[in-house]
Structure formats: structure tokens, C-alpha cells
XYZ file of C-alpha atoms in Angstrom:
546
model
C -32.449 150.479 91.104
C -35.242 147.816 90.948
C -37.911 148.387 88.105
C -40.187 145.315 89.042
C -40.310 144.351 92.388
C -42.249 140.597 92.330
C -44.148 139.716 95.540
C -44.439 135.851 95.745
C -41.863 133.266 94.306
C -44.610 130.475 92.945
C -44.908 129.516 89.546
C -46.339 132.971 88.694
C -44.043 135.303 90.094
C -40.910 132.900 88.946
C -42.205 132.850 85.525
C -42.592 136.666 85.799
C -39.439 136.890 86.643
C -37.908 134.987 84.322
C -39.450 136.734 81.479
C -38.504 140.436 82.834
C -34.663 138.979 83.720
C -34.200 137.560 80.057
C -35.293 141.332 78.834
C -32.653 142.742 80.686
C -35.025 144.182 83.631
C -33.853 144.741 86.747
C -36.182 142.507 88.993
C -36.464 141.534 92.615
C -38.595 138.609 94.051
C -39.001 138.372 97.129
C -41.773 136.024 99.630
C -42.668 135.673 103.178
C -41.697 132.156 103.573
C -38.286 132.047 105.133
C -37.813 129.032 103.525
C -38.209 127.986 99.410
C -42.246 127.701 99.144
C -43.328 124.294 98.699
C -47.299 123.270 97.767
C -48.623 119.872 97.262
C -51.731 120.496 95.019
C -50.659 121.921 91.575
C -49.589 118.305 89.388
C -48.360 120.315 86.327
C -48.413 122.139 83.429
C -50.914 121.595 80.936
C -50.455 121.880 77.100
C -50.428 125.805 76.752
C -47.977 126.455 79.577
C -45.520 123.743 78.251
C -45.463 126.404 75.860
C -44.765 128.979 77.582
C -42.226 127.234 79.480
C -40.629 125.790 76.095
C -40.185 129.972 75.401
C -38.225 129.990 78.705
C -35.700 127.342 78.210
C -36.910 125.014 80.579
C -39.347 122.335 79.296
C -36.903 119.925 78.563
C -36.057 120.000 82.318
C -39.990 119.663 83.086
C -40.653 117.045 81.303
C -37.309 114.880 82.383
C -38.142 115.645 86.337
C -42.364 114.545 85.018
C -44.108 112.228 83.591
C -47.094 111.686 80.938
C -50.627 111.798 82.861
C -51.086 108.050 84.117
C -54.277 106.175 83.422
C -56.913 106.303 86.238
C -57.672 102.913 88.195
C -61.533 103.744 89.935
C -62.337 101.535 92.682
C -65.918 100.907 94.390
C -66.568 99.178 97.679
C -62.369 98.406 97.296
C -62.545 96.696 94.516
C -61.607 98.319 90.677
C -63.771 99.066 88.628
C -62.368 100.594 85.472
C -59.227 101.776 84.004
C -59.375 104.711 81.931
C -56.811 106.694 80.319
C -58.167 110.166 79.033
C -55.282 111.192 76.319
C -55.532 107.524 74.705
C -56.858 108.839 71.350
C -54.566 112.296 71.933
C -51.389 112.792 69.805
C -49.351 115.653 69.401
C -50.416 117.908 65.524
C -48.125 120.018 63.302
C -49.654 123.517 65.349
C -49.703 121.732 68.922
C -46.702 120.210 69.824
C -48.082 118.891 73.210
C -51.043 117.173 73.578
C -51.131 116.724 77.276
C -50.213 118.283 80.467
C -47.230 117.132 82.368
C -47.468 115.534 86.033
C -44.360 116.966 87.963
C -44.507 118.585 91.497
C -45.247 122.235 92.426
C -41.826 122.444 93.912
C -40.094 120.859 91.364
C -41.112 122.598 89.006
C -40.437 126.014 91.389
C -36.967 124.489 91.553
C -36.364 124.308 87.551
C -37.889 128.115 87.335
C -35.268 129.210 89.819
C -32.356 127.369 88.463
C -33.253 129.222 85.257
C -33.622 132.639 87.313
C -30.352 131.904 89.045
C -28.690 131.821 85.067
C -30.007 135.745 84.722
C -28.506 136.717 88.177
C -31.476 137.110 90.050
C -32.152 134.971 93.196
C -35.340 134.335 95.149
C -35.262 136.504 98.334
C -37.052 134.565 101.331
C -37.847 135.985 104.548
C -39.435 139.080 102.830
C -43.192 140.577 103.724
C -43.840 142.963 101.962
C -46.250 145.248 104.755
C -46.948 148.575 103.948
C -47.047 150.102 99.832
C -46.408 153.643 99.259
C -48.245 155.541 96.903
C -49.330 153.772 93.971
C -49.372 155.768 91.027
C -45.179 156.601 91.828
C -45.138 159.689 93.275
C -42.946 162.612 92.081
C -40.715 160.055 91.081
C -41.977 157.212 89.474
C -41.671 154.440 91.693
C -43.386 152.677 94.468
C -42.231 152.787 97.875
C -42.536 149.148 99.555
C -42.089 148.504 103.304
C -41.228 145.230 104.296
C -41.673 143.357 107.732
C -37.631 143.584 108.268
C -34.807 145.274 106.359
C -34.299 148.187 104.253
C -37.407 149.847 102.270
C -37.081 150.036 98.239
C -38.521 151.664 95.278
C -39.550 150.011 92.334
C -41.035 151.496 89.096
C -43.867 148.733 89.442
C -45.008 146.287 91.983
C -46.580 142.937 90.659
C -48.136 141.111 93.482
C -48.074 136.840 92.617
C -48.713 135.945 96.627
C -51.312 133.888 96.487
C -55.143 133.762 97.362
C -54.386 135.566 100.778
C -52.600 138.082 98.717
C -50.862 141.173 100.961
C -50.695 142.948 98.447
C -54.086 143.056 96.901
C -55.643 143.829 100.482
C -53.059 146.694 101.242
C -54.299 147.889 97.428
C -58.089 147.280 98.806
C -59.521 145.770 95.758
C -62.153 143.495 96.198
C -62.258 139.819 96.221
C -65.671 139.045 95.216
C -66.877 135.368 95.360
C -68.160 132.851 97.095
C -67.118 130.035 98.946
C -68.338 126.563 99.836
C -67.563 125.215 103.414
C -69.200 122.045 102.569
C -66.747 120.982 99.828
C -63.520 120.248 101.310
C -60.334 118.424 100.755
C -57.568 117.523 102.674
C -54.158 116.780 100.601
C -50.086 115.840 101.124
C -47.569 114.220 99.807
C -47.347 110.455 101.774
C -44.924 107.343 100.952
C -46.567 103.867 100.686
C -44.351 100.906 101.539
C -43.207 99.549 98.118
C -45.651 97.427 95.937
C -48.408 98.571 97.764
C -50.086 99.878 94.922
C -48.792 99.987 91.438
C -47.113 103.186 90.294
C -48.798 102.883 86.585
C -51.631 104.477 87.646
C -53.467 107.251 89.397
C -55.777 105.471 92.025
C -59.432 106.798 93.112
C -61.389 104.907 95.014
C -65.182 106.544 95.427
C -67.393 106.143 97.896
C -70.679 106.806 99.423
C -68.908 108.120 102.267
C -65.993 109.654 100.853
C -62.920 109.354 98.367
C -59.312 109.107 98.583
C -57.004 109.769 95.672
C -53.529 108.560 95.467
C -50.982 109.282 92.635
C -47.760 108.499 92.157
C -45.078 111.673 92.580
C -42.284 111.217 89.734
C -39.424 111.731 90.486
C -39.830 109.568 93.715
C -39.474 106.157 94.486
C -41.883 105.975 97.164
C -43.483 108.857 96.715
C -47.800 109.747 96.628
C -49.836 112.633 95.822
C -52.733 111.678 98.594
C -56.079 113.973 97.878
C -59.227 112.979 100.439
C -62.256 114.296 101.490
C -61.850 114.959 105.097
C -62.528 113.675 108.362
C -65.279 115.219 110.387
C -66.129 115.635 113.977
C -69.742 115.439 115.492
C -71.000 118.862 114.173
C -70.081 117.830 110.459
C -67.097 119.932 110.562
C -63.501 118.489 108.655
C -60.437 117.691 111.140
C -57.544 119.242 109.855
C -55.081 117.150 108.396
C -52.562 114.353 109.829
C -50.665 111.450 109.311
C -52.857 109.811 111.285
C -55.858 110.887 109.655
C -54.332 110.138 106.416
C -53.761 106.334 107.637
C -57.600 106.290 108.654
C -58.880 107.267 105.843
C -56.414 104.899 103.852
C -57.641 102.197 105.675
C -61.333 103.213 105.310
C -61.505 103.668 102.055
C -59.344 101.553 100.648
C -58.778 98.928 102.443
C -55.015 99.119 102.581
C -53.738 99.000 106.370
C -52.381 102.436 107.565
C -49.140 101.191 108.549
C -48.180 100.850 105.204
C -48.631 105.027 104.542
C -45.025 105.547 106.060
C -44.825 109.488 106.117
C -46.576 112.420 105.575
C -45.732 115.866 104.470
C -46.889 119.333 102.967
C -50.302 118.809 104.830
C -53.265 121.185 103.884
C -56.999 121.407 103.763
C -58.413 123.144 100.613
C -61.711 124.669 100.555
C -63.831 125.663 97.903
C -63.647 129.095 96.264
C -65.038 130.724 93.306
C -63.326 134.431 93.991
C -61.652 137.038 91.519
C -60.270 140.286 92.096
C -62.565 143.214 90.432
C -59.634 144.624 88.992
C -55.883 143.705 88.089
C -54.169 146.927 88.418
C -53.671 149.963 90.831
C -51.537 152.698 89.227
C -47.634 150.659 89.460
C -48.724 147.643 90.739
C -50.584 144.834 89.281
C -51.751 141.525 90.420
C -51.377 138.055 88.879
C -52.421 134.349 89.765
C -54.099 133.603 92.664
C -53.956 137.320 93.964
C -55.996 138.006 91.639
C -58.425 134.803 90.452
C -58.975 131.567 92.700
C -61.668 128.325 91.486
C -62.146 124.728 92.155
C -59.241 122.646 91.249
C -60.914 120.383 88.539
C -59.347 120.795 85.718
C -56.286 121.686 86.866
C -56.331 125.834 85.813
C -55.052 127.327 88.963
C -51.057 127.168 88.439
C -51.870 126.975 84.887
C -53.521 130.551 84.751
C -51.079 131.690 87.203
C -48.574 131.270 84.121
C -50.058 132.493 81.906
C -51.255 135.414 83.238
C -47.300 136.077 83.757
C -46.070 135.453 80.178
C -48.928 138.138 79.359
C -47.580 140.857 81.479
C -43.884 140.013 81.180
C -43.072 141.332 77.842
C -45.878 144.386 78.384
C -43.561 145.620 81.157
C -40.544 145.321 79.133
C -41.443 146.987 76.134
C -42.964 149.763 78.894
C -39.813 149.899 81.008
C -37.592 149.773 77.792
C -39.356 152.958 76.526
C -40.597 150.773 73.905
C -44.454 151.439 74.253
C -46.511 153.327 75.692
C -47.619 153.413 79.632
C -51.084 152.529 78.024
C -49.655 148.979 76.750
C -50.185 147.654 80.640
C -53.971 148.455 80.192
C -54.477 145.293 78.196
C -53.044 142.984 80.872
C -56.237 143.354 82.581
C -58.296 143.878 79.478
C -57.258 140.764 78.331
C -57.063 138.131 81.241
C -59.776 139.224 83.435
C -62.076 137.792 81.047
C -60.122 134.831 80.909
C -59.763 134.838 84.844
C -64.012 134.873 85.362
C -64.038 132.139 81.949
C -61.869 130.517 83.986
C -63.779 130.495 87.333
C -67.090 129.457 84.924
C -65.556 126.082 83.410
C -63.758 125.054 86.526
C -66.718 125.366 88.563
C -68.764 123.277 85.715
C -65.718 120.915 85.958
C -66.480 120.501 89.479
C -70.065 119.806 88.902
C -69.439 117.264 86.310
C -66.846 115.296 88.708
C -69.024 115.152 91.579
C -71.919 113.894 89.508
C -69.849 111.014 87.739
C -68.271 110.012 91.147
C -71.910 108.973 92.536
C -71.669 105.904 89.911
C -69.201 103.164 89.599
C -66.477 104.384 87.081
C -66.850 107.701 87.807
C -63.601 109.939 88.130
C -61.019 112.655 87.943
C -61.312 111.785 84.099
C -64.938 113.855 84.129
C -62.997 117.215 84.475
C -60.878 116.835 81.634
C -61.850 118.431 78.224
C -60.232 120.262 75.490
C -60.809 123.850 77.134
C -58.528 122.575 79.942
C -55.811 122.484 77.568
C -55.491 126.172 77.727
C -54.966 126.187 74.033
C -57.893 127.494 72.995
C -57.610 131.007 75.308
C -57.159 134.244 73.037
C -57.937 137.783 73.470
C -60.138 138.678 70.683
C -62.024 141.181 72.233
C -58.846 142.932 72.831
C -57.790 145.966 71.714
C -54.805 144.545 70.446
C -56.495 142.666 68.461
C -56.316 144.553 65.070
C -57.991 144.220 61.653
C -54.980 144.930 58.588
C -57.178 148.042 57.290
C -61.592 148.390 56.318
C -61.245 146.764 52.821
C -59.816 143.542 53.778
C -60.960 140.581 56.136
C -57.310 139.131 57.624
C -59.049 137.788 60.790
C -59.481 134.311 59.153
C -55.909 134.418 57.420
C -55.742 136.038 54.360
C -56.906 132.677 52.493
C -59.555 131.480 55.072
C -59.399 129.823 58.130
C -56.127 130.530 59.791
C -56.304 132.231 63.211
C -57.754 135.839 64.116
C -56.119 138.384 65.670
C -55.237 137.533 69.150
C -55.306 133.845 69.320
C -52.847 131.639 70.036
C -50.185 131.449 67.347
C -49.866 127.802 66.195
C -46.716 126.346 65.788
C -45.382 124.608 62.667
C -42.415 122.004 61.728
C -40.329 123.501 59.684
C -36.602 123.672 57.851
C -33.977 126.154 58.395
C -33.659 128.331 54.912
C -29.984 128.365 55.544
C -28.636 124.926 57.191
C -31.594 122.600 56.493
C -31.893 121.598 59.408
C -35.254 120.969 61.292
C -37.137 123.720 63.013
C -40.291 125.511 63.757
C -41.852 127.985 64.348
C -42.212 127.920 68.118
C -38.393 128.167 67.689
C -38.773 130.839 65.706
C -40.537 133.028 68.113
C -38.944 131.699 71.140
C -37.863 134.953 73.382
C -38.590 138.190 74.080
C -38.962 139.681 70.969
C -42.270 140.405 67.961
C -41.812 138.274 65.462
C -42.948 139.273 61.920
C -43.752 135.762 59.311
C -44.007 136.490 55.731
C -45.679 134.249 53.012
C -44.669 134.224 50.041
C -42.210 136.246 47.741
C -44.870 139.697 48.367
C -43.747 139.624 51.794
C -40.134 140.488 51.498
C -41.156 144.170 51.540
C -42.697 144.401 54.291
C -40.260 142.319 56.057
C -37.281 144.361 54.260
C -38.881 147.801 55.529
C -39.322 145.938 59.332
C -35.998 144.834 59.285
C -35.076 148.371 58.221
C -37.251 150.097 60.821
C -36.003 147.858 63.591
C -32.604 147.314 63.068
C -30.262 144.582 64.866
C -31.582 144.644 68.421
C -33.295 141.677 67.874
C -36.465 142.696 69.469
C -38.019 142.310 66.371
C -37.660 140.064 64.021
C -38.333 138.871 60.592
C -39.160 135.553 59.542
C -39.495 134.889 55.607
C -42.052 131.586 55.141
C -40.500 129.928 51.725
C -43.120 127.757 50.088
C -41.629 124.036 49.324
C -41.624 125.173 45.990
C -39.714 128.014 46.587
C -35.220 127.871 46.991
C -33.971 130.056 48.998
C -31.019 132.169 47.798
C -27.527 131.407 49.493
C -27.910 132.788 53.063
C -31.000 132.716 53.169
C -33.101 134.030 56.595
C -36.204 132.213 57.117
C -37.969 128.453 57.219
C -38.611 126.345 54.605
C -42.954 125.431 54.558
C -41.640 121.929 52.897
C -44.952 120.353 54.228
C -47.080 122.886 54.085
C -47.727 122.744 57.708
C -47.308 126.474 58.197
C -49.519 127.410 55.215
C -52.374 124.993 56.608
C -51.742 126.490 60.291
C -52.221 130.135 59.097
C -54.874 129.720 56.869
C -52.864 131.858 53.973
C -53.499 129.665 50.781
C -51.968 130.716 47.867
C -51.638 134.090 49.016
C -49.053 136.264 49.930
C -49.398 137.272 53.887
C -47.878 138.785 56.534
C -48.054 137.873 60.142
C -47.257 139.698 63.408
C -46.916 137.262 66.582
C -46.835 138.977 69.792
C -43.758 138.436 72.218
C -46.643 136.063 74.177
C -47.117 133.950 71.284
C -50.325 135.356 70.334
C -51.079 136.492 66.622
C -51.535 140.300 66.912
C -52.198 140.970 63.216
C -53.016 139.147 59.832
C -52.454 141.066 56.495
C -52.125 140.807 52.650
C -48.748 141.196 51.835
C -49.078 144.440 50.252
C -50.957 146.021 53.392
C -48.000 147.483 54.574
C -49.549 150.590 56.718
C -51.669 148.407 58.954
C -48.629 146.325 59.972
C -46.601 149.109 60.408
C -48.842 151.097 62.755
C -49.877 147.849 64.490
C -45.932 147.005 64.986
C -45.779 150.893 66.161
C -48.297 150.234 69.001
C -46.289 147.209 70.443
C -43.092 148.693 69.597
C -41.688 152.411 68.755
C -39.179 151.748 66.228
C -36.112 154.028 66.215
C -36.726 156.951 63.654
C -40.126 156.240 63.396
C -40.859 159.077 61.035
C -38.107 157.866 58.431
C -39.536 154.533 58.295
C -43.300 156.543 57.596
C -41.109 158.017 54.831
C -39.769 154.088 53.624
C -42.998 152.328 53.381
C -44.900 154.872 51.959
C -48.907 154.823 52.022
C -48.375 150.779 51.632
């Protein structure tokens, strides 16, 4: 029996799927391509999906197959101009642990995700469209009847469709794609091989013209190997040629002033068009849409894979708790509660992006570096309007940490180098809440209640776990469960002071509630919304009125 059946195998649907497979959910993924999907545009991860991919198991793989953004060489009239490297004053902090995307190819990357997929059992099926969906809401059974172009039919409890801007499934759900698009902003992009020492591989090259660009940056990984981005050739009426190697050499040669003999091959060919489009709504009864199904914007900034991920790591552990009988049906109504907003943010700051590159291109100097600014980062992306995000109870203010200026309810949990109570060792707590489980942090020696009673409530599943925050003051007894704060670095992250707190991360990494240590109720009933514990009524009984 399949529970989710994934439509698309991009970085979306394979991070989807690697979530649900680690949970124990029986998933299918399945795309039209007959062969493994391969895209030339996406260049990486930024900071907030290393993250997510460090929860998967897979960033050291990332960033051994990448490399750190290269400095940008602009040229005008063929000659340089400037060199500018846009992370020289960035350095990783205690609560961000990457303070920079990660250049590595699409498929690369898609490769690493599968690998990892492949470790759970679960293989990529290609060859599979899906063409017809049955009804919806699950029928008198509770699943979703999908058709596909060739082979057997199956059920699944839910359908998530990840398959792109052209999305089957969203127009066989009929939900709109509203948006615009702008035929006059074009782009035509591949991956080419230069002749060696051509151009140096040290930096990303953009030469700017009156009359066009071209954009060439070196693929790791590759000896030889380009990213080439261009703005297209046109015929009489104005209208852009599709791509070719032969185009590509023109434009090479045009531009640049590098003969076109020297661009040896060319491969993954596409033209990409402007569009600002989003889907008016994420979910149809079973099936749900992520990515570019649901949200497509200008490439500056780099967002598109990016919020592709992370839309997945926000639905992946919201169907598992669902399918595990954990939580409520009602649980999947924050997927699009919470990143649709994000999705139209998204489509606003990209779309400024855009603006700001094409202004700064029109002077000498001017360059990719105009569309990158903190918010690209990703880290900054919470769901504070959500209704996840809790308050501990009316008398008490926990949004800002329990001592001031820590991080509300539903932002992005900051990490935190740490020691391991029991070994010594180092840590963190990115560690710490690595996998798909809640994770509950206490501060202080007034937490160990609350994290007793959890840990009573829960039991040894390990889908939720407890997390004791000793001060570097503080020696933990023999045995002791936990980190050791010996810099303070937690402390300063959460915002907790002096004071005894307790903190509830969300299986996405997200802070779902900040309370006093002795605010036991609120925690418990906002751990009971994620998660039903087992004999919820005894542990009512346990905690008392807190």
C-alpha cells in the first residue's frame, strides 16, 4: 500500500521523499522523464536549505561535489571591470552555521538526494505520467486513485504533486495559476565546455552589454565544465532563437570576444522566460502541491530550488505525524497556511531582485552581485502568523524568549555549539534536532519537570525528545542526557537569560513554543497539537494544572 504517492523527482519531491522514507512512510516517486531529470539553471542551495539538507544526512556530500560561491569578474566592451566577491565580509555565527549558499549542479545534487533515497529502499520510478486523478478527498476509502500514461493504476492516501511549473497535477486539480509573464525578458542557458585556460575557473564571468550579456561559471565538479546564461538571439521581429551550440558560440564571440571554437560542447539547452505565477491554493482534499507546481519567479536571487525545499521539509513531517495517527487531519492545513505567504513574499523580493540587477547592469560594474541580500539567505523565513505559532499561556510574553530577545514562535530555530553532557564531546544543537522527531530544550535546573513529564508522556519512540540545556556553571550528574551551554551560545541564541525556559522545536526546525519553565500546561497542549502522546489523559493527570 502506498500512503504518499510523489509526482516529480526534482529537488522537491526527492527531499519529500526523503523525509517521509526516514519516518517509515511508505512512498512512491515517480516522473515523466524516462530518463533521471537533469536541469541546468538551479546553482545550489543557499544557507537555509544546507540546513535542511544537513537534517537529511547529506550536506557533507553537497558540499564535497560544490564549491563556495566564486567572486564575480564584470567585463564592459570585453575588457574587466571589477572583481567583486559578495560573502567577503560573511562568516559563519554560533546560530548560523552556513553563511553562504553552495554552487553544485541541479543534477548533482538530484543524484546525492537519490543515493540517500536508495539507503531507505525507495527508488525513483521514471517513465511515469501521472494522467488522470481520482477523487480527491479519498473516496469511501481513503485514498486517491491515480492513472498513469502506462502500467497499473494505484491508490495512495495522499498525492503531493512536485512536477514543476507545467505541473499535471495542479491542472488535472484545476487550481489556478495566477500571474503574469514577461515575453520580453528572456534567457537562454546550458551547460558548455571551454577549451582549457580559456578563462580562469576562480571566478564567475559576466560580461554586460548594451546589447546583451553572457554569463559563464565554472561547474565543480568538472574539469572543463561552464554554466553559460545569455540573453538570447533574436530574429527580425524581435523574437529570441531558441537555443544552440551554435548560437551559444555567437554570442561567445559577440560578447566576449573569445572565438567560438573554443566553446567545445553544449548540453541541457533551454530558454527561460519570465514568470511571476503562484498557485491560489496548495491543497485539494489528498493531494497537495509543492515547488514550482505551486509558486514560479525570476531567478535572481536564486529562490526557486531553494523554496522548492523548503516547502518539502514543511510538509514532510506534517504527513508523518498525520499518516502515523499522530495528529490530526487538520495538521496539513498549515502547510498552506504557512508557505503560501512565503511563496507570494517570495515572488515580491525576487521580482525586486530582478529589478535591482537589470538596473546595476546598465553601468560598468554592475552584476549578478545586485540580487544578493540577506533575505536570499532563506534564514530569515518563519511562520509567525501561523497558527502554530503559540503564546505559553495570557500572563506571560515567551515570544521574545523568556529573558528578551530570543526567537518567537515559529521562526527558525538557531543552532548552537555545544558539548555532549555525557562524553564531552562537541555538538550542537542542529545535531540535536537532526531527524524526524519534536525536540523539547530545557534551561536551566526548572526545566527538568517538564522535560521529566515529556519524557514520561512520550516514552522511547524517539519521536520526541528531550534535551536538558546545562549552564557552564552547571555539572551534569553521571549519565547525564543533554548539552553542555559552556559558551553560552545557546543562552544568547534563545534569548533565555538567567531564566529557567523551555523550548519546543518543530520536526522542521522551527521554534513552535517558548515558555517559563514552570508553564507546564501550555507546552503540554502545544506538544498535544503536534503530537498525541500515548495515554494522553494520564499524562493530564502527571503534570497537573502546571
Amino acid at each position: 500500500m502506498t500512503d504518499v504517492l510523489i509526482v516529480g523527482a526534482g529537488p522537491t519531491g526527492l527531499t519529500l521523499a526523503c523525509d517521509l522514507a526516514r519516518r517509515g512512510t511508505a512512498v512512491r516517486i515517480v516522473d515523466k522523464s524516462p530518463a533521471y531529470p537533469r536541469s541546468s539553471r538551479a546553482k545550489g542551495p543557499n544557507p537555509r536549505s544546507l540546513e535542511v539538507l544537513a537534517d537529511l544526512g547529506v550536506v557533507d556530500e553537497v558540499l564535497a561535489a560544490g564549491s563556495a560561491p566564486l567572486p564575480m569578474r564584470k567585463y564592459r566592451g570585453g575588457l574587466p571591470v571589477a572583481d567583486t566577491d559578495p560573502y567577503a565580509e560573511c562568516a559563519p555565527t554560533p546560530d548560523a552555521p552556513y553563511d553562504r549558499g553552495w554552487l553544485i549542479p541541479q543534477w548533482r545534487l538530484e543524484e546525492i538526494l537519490r543515493d540517500r533515497l536508495d539507503t531507505y529502499g525507495v527508488r525513483v520510478e521514471p517513465g511515469t505520467e501521472a494522467v488522470a486523478l481520482g477523487d480527491t478527498d479519498g473516496g469511501g476509502d481513503g485514498r486517491v486513485g491515480v492513472t498513469f500514461a502506462a502500467g497499473p493504476p494505484v491508490r495512495a492516501r495522499y498525492v503531493v504533486g512536485c512536477d514543476g511549473a507545467h505541473s499535471s497535477v495542479r491542472k488535472l486539480l484545476g487550481i489556478a495559476f495566477e500571474g503574469e509573464s514577461d515575453a520580453g525578458l528572456a534567457m537562454v542557458c546550458g551547460d558548455v565546455a571551454l577549451t582549457d585556460g580559456v578563462l580562469a575557473r576562480d571566478r564567475w564571468h559576466q560580461w554586460f552589454d548594451e546589447d546583451g550579456a553572457v554569463m559563464l561559471c565554472p561547474i565543480p565538479g568538472t574539469p572543463s565544465g561552464w554554466w553559460f546564461q545569455a540573453g538570447p538571439e533574436r530574429d527580425r521581429e524581435g523574437r529570441p532563437l531558441a537555443p544552440s551550440q551554435e548560437g551559444f558560440r555567437r554570442l561567445l564571440t559577440r560578447h566576449t570576444g573569445i572565438p567560438g571554437s573554443h566553446l567545445t560542447d553544449a548540453t541541457l539547452l533551454s530558454m527561460y522566460r519570465v514568470n511571476v505565477r503562484m498557485a491560489d491554493r496548495y491543497r485539494a482534499g489528498r493531494v497537495l502541491l509543492a515547488g514550482d507546481a505551486a509558486h514560479v519567479h525570476p531567478i535572481a536571487g536564486g529562490l526557486g530550488m531553494n523554496t522548492g525545499i523548503q516547502d518539502a521539509f514543511n510538509l514532510g513531517w506534517k504527513l508523518g505525524q498525520v499518516l502515523a495517527g499522530r495528529a490530526a487531519p487538520e495538521l496539513l492545513d498549515t502547510y498552506e497556511e504557512e508557505r503560501l505567504p512565503v511563496a507570494a513574499w517570495t515572488l515580491d523580493i525576487t521580482s525586486e531582485s530582478l529589478r535591482a540587477t537589470l538596473t546595476a547592469i546598465r553601468e560598468p560594474g554592475g552584476g549578478l552581485d545586485s540580487a544578493i541580500t540577506p533575505e536570499t539567505a532563506g534564514l530569515g523565513v518563519g511562520y509567525r502568523w501561523s497558527s502554530l505559532a503559540a503564546a505559553a499561556d495570557a500572563d506571560t510574553a515567551p515570544d521574545a524568549g523568556a529573558g528578551g530577545g530570543g526567537p518567537c514562535s515559529g521562526d527558525r530555530a538557531p543552532d548552537a555549539p555545544c558539548l555532549d553532557a555525557a562524553t564531552g564531546a562537541p555538538t550542537s544543537l542542529f545535531r540535536t534536532f537532526a531527524g524526524p522527531h519534536l525536540t523539547v530544550l530545557g534551561f536551566g535546573p526548572g526545566s527538568a519537570r517538564a522535560l521529566r513529564e515529556t519524557a514520561a508522556a512520550y516514552g522511547d519512540a524517539g519521536t520526541v525528545r528531550t534535551c536538558r540545556v546545562y549552564g557552564a556553571d552547571e555539572v551534569p550528574g553521571d549519565g547525564a542526557a543533554g548539552v553542555i551551554d559552556d559558551r553560552g551560545h545557546a543562552r544568547a541564541a534563545y534569548g533565555t537569560g538567567g531564566a529557567d525556559t523551555v523550548v519546543v522545536i518543530r520536526p522542521d526546525n522551527h521554534v513552535g513554543i517558548v515558555a517559563p519553565a514552570d508553564a507546564v500546561r501550555p507546552v503540554r497542549e502545544y506538544l498535544g497539537r503536534l503530537h498525541r502522546p500515548d495515554g494522553a489523559v494520564g499524562m493530564v493527570d502527571a503534570v497537573g494544572q502546571g
